[in-house]
Tab-separated table of C-alpha atoms and ligand atoms in Angstrom:
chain	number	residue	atom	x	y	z
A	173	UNK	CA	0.000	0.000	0.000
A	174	UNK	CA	1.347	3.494	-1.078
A	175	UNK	CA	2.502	5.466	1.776
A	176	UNK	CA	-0.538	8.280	2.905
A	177	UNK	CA	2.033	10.504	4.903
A	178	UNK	CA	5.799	11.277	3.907
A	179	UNK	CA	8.306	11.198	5.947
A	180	UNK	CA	11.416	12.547	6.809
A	181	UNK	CA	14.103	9.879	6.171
A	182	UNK	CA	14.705	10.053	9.803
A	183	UNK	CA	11.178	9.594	10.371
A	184	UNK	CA	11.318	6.501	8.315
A	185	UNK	CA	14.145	5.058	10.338
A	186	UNK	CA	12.150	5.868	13.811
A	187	UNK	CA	8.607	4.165	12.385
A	188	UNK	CA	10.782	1.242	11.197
A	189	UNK	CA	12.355	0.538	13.737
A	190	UNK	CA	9.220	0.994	16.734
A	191	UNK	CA	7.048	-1.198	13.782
A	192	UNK	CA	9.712	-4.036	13.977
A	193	UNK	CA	9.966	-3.226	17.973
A	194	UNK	CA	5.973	-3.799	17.815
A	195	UNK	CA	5.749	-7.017	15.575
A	196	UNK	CA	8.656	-8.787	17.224
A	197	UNK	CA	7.707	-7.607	20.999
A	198	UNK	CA	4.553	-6.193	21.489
A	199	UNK	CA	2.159	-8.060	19.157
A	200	UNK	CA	3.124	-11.855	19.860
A	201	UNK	CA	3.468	-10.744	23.827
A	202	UNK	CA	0.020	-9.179	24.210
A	203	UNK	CA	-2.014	-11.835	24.661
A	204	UNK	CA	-0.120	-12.856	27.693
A	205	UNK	CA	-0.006	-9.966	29.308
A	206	UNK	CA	-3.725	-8.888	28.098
A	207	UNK	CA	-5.461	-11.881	29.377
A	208	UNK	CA	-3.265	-12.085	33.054
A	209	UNK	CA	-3.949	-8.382	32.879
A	210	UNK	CA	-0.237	-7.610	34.074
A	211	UNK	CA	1.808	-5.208	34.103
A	212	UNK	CA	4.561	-5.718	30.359
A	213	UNK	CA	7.579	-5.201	32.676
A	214	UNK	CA	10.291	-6.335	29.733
A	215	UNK	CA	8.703	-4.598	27.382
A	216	UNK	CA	8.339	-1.249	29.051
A	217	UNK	CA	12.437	-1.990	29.953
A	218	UNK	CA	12.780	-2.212	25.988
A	219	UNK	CA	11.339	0.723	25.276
A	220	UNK	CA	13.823	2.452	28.255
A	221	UNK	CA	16.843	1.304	25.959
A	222	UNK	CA	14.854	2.875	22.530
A	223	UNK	CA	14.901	5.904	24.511
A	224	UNK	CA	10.812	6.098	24.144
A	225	UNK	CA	10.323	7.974	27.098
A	226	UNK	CA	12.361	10.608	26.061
A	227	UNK	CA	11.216	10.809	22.246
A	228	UNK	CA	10.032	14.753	22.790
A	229	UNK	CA	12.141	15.803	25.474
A	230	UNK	CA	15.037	18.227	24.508
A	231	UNK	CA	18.652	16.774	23.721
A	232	UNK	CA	19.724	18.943	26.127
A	233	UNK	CA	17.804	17.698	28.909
A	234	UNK	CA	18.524	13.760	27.445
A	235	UNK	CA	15.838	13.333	25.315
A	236	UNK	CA	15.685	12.677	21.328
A	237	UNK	CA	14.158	16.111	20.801
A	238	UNK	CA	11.882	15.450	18.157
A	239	UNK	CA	8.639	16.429	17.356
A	240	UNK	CA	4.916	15.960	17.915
A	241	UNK	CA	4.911	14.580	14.463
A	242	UNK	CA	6.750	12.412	15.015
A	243	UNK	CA	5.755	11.083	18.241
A	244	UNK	CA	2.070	10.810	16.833
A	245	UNK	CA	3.937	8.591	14.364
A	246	UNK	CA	5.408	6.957	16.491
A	247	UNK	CA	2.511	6.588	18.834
A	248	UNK	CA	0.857	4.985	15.765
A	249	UNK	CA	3.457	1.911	15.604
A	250	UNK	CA	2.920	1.095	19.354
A	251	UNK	CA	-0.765	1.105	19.165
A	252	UNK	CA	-0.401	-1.210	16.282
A	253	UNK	CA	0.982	-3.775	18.667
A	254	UNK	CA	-1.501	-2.735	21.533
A	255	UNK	CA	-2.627	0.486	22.832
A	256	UNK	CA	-1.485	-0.358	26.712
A	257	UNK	CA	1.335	0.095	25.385
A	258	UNK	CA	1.026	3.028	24.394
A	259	UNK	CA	-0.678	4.150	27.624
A	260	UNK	CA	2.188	3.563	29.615
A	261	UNK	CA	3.917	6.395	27.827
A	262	UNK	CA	1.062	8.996	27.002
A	263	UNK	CA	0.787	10.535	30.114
A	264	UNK	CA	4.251	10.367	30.385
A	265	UNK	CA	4.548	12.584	27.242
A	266	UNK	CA	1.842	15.106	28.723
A	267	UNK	CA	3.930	15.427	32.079
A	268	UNK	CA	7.312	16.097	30.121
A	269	UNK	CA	5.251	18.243	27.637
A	270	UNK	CA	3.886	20.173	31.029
A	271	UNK	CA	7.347	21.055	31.998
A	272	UNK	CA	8.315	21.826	28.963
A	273	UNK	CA	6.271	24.591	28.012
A	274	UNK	CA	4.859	25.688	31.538
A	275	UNK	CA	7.680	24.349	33.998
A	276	UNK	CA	10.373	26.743	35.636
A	277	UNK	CA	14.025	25.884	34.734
A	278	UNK	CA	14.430	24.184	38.002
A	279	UNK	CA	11.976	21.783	37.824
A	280	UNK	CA	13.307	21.364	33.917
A	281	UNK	CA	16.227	20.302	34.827
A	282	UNK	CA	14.890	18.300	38.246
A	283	UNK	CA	12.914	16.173	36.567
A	284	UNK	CA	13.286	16.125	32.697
A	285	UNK	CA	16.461	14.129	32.312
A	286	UNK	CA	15.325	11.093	34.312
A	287	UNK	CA	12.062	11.440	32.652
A	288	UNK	CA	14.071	11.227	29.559
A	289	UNK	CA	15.326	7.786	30.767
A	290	UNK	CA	12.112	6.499	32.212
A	291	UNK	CA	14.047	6.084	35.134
A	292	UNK	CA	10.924	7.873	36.487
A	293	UNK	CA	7.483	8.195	35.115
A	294	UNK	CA	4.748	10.602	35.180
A	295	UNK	CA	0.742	10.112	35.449
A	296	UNK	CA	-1.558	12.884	34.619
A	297	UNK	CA	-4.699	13.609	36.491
A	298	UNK	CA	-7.545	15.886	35.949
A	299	UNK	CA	-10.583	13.532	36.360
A	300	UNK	CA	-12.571	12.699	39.867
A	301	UNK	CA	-15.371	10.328	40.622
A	302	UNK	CA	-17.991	12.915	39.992
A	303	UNK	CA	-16.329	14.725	36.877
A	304	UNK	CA	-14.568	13.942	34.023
A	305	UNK	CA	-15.876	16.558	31.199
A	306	UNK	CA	-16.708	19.036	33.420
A	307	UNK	CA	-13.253	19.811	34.412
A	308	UNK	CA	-13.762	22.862	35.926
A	309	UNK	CA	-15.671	21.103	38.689
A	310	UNK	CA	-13.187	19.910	40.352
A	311	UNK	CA	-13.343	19.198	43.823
A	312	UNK	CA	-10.197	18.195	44.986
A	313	UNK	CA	-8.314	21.118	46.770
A	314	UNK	CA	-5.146	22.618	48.306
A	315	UNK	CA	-4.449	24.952	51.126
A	316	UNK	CA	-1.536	26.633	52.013
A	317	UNK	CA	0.439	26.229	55.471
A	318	UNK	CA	1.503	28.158	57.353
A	319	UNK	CA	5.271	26.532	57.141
A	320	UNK	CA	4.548	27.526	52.612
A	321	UNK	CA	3.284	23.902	52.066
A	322	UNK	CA	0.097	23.465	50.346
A	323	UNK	CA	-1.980	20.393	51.742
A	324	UNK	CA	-4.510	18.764	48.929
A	325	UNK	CA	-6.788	16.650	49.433
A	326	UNK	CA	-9.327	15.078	47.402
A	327	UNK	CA	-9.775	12.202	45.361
A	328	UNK	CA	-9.277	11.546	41.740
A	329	UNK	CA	-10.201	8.820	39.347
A	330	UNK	CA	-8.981	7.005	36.826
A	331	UNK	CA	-5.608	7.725	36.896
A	332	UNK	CA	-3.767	6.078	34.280
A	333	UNK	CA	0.008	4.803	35.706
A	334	UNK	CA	-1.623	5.995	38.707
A	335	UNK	CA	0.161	3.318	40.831
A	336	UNK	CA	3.581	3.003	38.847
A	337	UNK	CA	4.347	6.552	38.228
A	338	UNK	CA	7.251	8.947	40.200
A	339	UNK	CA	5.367	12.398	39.667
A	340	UNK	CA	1.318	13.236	39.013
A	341	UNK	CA	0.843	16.558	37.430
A	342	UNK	CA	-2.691	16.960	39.216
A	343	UNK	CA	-5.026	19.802	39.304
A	344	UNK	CA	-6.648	21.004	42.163
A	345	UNK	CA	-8.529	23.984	43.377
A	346	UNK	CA	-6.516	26.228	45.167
A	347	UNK	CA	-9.113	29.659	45.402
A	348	UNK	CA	-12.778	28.417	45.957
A	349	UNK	CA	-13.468	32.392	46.080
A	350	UNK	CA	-12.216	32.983	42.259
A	351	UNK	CA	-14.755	34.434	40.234
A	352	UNK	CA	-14.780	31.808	37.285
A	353	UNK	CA	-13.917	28.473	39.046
A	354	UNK	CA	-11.330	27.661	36.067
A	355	UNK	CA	-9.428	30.447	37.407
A	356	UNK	CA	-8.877	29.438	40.809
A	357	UNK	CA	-6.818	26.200	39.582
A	358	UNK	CA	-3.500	25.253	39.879
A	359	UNK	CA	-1.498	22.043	38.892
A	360	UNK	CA	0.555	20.340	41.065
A	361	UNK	CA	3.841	17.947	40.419
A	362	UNK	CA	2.916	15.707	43.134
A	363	UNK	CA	6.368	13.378	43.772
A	364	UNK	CA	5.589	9.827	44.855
A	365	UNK	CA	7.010	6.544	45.498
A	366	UNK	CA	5.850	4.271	42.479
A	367	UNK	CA	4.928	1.102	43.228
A	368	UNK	CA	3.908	1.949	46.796
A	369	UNK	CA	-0.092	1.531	47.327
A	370	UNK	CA	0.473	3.814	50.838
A	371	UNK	CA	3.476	6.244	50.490
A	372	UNK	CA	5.100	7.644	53.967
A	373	UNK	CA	7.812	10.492	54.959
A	374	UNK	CA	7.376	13.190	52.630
A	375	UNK	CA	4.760	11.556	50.332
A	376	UNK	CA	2.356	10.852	53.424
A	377	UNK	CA	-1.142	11.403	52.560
A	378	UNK	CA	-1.675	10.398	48.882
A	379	UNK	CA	-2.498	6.779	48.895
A	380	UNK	CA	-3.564	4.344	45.764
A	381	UNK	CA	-6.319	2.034	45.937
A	382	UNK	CA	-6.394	-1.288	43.872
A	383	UNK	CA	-6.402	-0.871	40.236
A	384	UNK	CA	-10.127	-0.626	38.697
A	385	UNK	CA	-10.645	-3.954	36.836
A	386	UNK	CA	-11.913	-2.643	33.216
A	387	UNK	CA	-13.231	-4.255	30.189
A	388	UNK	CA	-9.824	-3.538	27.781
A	389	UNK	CA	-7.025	-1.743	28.085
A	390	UNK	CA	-5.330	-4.443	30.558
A	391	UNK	CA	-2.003	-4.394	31.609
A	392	UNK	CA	-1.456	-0.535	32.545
A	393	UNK	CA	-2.883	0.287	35.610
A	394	UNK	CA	-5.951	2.911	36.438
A	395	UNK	CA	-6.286	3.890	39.741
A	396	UNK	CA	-8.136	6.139	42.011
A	397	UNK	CA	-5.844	8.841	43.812
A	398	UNK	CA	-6.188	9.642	47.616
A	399	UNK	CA	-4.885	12.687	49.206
A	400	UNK	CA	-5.546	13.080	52.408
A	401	UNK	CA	-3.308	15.642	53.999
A	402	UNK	CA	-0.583	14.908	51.495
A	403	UNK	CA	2.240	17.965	51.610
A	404	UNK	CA	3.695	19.434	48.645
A	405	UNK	CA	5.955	22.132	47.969
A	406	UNK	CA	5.267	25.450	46.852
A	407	UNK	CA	8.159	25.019	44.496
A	408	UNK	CA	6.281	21.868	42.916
A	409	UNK	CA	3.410	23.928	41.773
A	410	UNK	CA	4.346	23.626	38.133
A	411	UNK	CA	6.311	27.111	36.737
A	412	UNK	CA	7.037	27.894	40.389
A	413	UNK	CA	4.149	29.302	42.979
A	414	UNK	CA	4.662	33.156	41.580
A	415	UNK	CA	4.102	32.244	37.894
A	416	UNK	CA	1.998	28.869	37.995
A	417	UNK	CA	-0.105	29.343	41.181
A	418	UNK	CA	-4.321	29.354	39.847
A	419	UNK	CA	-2.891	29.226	36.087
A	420	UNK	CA	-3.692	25.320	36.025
A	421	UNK	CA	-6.370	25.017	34.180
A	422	UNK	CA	-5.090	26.955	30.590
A	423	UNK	CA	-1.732	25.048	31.133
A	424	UNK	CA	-3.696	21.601	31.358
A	425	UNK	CA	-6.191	22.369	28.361
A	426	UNK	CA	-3.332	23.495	26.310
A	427	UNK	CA	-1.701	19.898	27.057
A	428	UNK	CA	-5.127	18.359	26.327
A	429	UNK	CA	-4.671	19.890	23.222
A	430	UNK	CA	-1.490	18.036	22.188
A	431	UNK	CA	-3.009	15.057	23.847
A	432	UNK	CA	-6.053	14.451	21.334
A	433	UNK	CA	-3.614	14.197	18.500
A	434	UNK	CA	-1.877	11.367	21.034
A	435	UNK	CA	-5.576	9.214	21.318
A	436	UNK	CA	-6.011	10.468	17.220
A	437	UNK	CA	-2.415	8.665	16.524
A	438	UNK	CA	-3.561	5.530	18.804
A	439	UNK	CA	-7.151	5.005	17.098
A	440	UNK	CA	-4.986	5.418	13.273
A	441	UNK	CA	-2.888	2.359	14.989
A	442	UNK	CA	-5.749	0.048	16.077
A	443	UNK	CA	-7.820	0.605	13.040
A	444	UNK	CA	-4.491	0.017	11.007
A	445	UNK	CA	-4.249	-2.923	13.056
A	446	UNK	CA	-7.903	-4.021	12.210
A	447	UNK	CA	-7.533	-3.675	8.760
A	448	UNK	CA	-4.448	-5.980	8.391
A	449	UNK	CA	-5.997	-8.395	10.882
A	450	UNK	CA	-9.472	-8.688	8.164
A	451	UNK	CA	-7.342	-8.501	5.170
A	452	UNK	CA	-5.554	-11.434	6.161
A	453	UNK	CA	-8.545	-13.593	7.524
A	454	UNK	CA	-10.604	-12.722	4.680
A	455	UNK	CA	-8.181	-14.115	2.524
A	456	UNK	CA	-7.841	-17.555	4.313
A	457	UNK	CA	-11.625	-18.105	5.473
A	458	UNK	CA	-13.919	-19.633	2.634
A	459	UNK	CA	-17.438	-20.078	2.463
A	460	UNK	CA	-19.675	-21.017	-0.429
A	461	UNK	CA	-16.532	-22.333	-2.274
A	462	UNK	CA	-14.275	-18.879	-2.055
A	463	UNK	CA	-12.138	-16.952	-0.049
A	464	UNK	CA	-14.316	-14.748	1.953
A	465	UNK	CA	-12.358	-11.569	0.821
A	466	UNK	CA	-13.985	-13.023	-3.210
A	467	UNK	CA	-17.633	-11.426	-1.499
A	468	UNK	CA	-18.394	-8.403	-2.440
A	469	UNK	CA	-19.634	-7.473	0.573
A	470	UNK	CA	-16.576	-8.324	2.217
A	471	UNK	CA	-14.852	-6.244	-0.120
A	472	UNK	CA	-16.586	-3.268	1.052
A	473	UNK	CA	-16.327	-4.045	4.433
A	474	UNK	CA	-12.114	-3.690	3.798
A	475	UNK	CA	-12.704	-0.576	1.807
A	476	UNK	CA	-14.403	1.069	3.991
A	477	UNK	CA	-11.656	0.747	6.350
A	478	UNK	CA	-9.155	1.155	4.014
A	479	UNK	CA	-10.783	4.485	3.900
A	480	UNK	CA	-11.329	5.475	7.009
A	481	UNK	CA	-7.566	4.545	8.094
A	482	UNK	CA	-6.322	6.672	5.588
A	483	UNK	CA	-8.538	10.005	6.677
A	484	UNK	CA	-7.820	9.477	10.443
A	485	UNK	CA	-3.770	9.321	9.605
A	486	UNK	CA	-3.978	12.557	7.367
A	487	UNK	CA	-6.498	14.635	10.171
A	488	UNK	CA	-3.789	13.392	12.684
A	489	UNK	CA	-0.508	14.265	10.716
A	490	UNK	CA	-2.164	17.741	9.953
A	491	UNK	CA	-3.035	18.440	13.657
A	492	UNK	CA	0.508	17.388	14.367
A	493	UNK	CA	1.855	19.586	11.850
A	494	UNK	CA	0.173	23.159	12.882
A	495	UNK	CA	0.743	21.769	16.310
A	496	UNK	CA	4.795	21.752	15.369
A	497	UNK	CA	4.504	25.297	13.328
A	498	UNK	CA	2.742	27.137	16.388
A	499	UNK	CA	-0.455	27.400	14.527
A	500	UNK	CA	-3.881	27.468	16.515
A	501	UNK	CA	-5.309	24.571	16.299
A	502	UNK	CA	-7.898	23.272	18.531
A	503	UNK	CA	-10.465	22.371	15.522
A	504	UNK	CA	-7.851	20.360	13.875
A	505	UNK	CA	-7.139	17.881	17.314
A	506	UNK	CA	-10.585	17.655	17.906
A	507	UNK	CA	-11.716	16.398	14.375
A	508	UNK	CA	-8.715	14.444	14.001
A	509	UNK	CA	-9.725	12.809	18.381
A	510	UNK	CA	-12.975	12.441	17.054
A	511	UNK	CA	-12.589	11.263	13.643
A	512	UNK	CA	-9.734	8.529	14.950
A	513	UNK	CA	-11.255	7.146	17.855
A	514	UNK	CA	-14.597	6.472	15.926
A	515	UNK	CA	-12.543	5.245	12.629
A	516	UNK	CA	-10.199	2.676	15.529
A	517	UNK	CA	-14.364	1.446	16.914
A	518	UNK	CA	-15.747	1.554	13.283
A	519	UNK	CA	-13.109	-1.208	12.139
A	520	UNK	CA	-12.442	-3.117	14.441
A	521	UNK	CA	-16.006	-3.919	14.991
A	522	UNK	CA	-15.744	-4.538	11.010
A	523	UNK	CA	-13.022	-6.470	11.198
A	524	UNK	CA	-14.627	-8.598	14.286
A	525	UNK	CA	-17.629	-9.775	11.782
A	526	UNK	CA	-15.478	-10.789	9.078
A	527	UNK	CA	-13.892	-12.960	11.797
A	528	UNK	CA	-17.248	-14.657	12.408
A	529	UNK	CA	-17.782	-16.478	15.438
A	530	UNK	CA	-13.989	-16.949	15.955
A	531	UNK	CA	-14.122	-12.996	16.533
A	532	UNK	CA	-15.178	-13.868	19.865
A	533	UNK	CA	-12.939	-16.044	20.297
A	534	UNK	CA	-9.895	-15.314	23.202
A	535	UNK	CA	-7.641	-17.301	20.664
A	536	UNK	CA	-8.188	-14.464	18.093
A	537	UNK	CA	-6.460	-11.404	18.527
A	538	UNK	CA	-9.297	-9.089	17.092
A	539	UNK	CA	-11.206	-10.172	20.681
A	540	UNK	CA	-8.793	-7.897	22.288
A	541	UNK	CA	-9.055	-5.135	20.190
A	542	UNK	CA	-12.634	-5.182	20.210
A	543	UNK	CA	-12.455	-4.616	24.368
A	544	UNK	CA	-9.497	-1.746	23.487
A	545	UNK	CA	-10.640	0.354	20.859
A	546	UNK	CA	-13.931	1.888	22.934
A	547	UNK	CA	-11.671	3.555	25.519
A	548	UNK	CA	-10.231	5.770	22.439
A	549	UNK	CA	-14.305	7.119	22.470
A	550	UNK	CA	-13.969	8.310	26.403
A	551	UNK	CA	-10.069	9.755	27.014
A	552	UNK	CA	-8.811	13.017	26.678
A	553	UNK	CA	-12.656	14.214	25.950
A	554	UNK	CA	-15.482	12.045	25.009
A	555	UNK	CA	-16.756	12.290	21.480
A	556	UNK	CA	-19.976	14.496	22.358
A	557	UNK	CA	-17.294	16.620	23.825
A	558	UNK	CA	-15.047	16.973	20.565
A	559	UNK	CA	-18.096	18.169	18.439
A	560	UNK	CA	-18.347	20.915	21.292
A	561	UNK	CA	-15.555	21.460	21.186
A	562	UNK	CA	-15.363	21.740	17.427
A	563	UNK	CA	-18.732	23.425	17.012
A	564	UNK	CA	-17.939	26.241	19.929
A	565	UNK	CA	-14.532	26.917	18.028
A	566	UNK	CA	-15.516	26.873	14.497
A	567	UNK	CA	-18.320	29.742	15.545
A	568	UNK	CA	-15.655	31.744	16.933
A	569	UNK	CA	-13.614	31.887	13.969
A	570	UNK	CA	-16.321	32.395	11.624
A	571	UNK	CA	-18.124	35.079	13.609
A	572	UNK	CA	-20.248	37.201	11.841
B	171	FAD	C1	-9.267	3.543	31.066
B	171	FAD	C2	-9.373	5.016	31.337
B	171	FAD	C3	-8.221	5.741	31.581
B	171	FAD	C4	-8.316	7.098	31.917
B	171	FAD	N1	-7.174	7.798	32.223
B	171	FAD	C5	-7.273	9.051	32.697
B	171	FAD	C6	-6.115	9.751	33.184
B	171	FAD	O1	-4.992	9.235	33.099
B	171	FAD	N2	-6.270	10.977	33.734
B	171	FAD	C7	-7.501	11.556	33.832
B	171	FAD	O2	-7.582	12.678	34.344
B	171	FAD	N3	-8.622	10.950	33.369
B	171	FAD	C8	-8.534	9.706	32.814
B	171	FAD	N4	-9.660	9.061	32.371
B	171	FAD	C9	-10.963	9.694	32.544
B	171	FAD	C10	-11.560	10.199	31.238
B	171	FAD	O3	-10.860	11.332	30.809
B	171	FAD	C11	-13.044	10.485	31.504
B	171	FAD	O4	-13.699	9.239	31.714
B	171	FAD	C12	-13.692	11.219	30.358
B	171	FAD	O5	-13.215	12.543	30.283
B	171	FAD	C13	-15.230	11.257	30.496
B	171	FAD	O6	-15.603	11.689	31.756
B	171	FAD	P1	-16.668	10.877	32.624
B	171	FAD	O7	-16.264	9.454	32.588
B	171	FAD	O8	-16.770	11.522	33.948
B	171	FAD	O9	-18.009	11.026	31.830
B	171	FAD	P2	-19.049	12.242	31.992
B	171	FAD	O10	-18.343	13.530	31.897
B	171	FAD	O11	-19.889	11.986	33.197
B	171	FAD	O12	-19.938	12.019	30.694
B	171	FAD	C14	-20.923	11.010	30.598
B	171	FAD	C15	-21.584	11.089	29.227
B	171	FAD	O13	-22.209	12.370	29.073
B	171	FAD	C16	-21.692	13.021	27.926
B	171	FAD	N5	-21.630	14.461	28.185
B	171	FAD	C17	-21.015	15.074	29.224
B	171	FAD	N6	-21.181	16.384	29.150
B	171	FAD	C18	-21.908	16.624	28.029
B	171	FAD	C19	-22.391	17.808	27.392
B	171	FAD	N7	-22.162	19.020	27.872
B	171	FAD	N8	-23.134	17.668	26.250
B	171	FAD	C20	-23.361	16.439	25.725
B	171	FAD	N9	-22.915	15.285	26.280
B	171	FAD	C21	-22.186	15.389	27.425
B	171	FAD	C22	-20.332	12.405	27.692
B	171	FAD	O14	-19.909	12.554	26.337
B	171	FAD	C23	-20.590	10.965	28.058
B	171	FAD	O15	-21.213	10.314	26.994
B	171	FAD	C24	-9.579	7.725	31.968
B	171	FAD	C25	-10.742	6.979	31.678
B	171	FAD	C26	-10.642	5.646	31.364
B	171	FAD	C27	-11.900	4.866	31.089
């Protein structure tokens, strides 16, 4: 199949070499891992020594340096192989991203060259039992001391990496007087010891329950977050407490932002995934005397998806792109969310019916994506909340 998207020769090398990563690693490993629902330890090592966890950070700070291009790209191979995977470095991404654009040089250089590493990872969490759209209603809330600490507490919700992750960039409330409740926000880089389900000394007070058992997406932990008089620094509100103190909520919607081309990259890689899955069982299943792929309804089944592959992997690369040149472009990574994440649910269920009855089969790979590909339609902003956020935008640049 012709290539939709050129790339860089560099870029070429990078796909090639996370695609072989995926195929040899990832793909014949999943299963496993998918159906024990635990954690890939030796694969998430792996991806340490490709230096995935630094892809965007700057080379000064130990990363590759490269762009959201071609992370999305990149982001595109690993969801290929399976999109927990990929979750165990997305929020990653939007914590180095955070201190990248919004973080004071201290905390830069703190935390941003063992992030490059993955020596230690970062979870990212807006969401609470009672909200997840509605991010401005957040309830979970800091005070400060009078010794300059701020104490939070509160609890949050679905926090992906939420027990394995070093650092949560979390936002809280921190004025319940402000005017606008989005303005009395501020996000926190909560340090805590990963692993640990009730941290002590300095991390006292946040505490992770047990994992929420979910219908896909196995392998990387969600969790629920407790604080509950946990401490943390003034100088861990993110761009220091003068700059970043009740500026949380533009400096999380502007990594939202850069994270809908991330779940737009992961639905082009499961529906790319789909379709090579149904072109190769369509090929090998007969009925009525044929290969099932010889039925012309088949046929359009794979076109279909051909199709819709395509247009979800040019509406990402384009979001990418004005992304990387500094152009607005909020419209663009919400069509491209939207568009992706239905295109990764419209083919795999396609894909699942030209399996037949083995489609629901655990043997079959296409059973797993089938439970993975409808998380792509809640994270980072359900679909209902794309076309708002689409509509709302699009009448602001076309005002009349
Ligand atoms: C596996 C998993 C991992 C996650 N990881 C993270 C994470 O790492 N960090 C984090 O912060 N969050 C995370 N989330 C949470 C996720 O971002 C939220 O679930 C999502 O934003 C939707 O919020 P909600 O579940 O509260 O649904 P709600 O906001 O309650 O929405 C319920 C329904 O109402 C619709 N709806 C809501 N408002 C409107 C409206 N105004 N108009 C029309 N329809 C509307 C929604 O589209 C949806 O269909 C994760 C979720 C899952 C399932």
């Amino acid at each position: 199949m012709a290539a939709v998207i050129d790339k860089t020769d560099e870029q070429q090398a990078i796909c090639e070499m996370v695609r072989q990563f995926a195929d040899e690693q990832i793909i014949p490993n999943a299963e496993h891992y998918d159906h024990e629902d635990a954690f890939p330890e030796p694969i998430v090592e792996q991806m340490k020594e490709l230096g995935l966890f630094g892809v965007t950070i700057p080379e000064e700070h130990g990363g590759m340096g490269l762009d959201l291009t071609t992370y999305a790209m990149i982001v595109e191979e690993l969801s290929r192989g399976w999109i927990s995977i990929s979750g165990v470095i997305n929020t990653h991404f939007i914590g180095s991203y955070l201190l990248m654009k919004f973080g004071s040089e201290e905390q830069k250089q703190k935390y941003l060259p063992r992030m490059a590493t993955g020596e230690i990872r970062a979870a990212f969490s807006l969401s609470e039992p009672e909200l997840g759209s509605d991010v401005a209603a957040i309830k979970t809330s800091a005070k400060k001391q009078d010794d300059g600490t701020w104490e939070i507490n509160g609890q949050k919700m679905w926090v992906t990496n939420g027990l394995r992750s070093d650092l949560v960039f979390v936002l809280v409330r921190t004025d319940p007087s402000a005017e606008k409740p989005h303005k009395g926000m501020t996000c926190f880089i909560a340090e805590k010891e990963a692993g640990v389900a009730e941290n002590t000394g300095p991390y006292k007070g946040l505490n992770v329950p047990p994992q929420i058992k979910k219908m896909g997406y196995k392998g990387v932990e969600s969790t629920e977050l407790v604080f509950d008089g946990y401490r943390c620094p003034a100088e861990n509100i993110l761009g220091g407490e003068e700059a970043g103190l009740n500026k949380g909520f533009p400096q999380m919607m502007d990594a939202l932002e850069l994270g809908r081309v991330n779940v737009a990259a992961r639905g082009v890689g499961i529906a790319q995934r789909a379709l090579e899955l149904a072109l190769r069982y369509s090929q090998e299943r007969k009925t009525f005397g044929k290969p099932i792929a010889q039925h012309q309804a088949i046929q359009f089944k794979l076109a279909d998806m051909a199709t819709q592959v395509d247009a979800a992997r040019l509406l990402t690369n384009r979001a990418a792109r004005m992304k990387d040149a500094g152009e607005r472009s909020d419209i663009e990574a919400g069509m491209a969310k939207l568009f992706a994440s239905e295109a990764g649910r419209f083919c795999v269920e396609e894909a699942f019916r030209i399996h037949g009855g083995y489609g629901y089969s655990k043997e079959y790979e296409i059973e797993r994506l089938y439970r993975d590909a409808p998380l792509l339609l809640i994270g980072e902003g359900t679909s209902e909340i794309q076309r708002m956020v689409i509509g709302r935008k699009l009448l602001e640049r076309h005002k009349i």
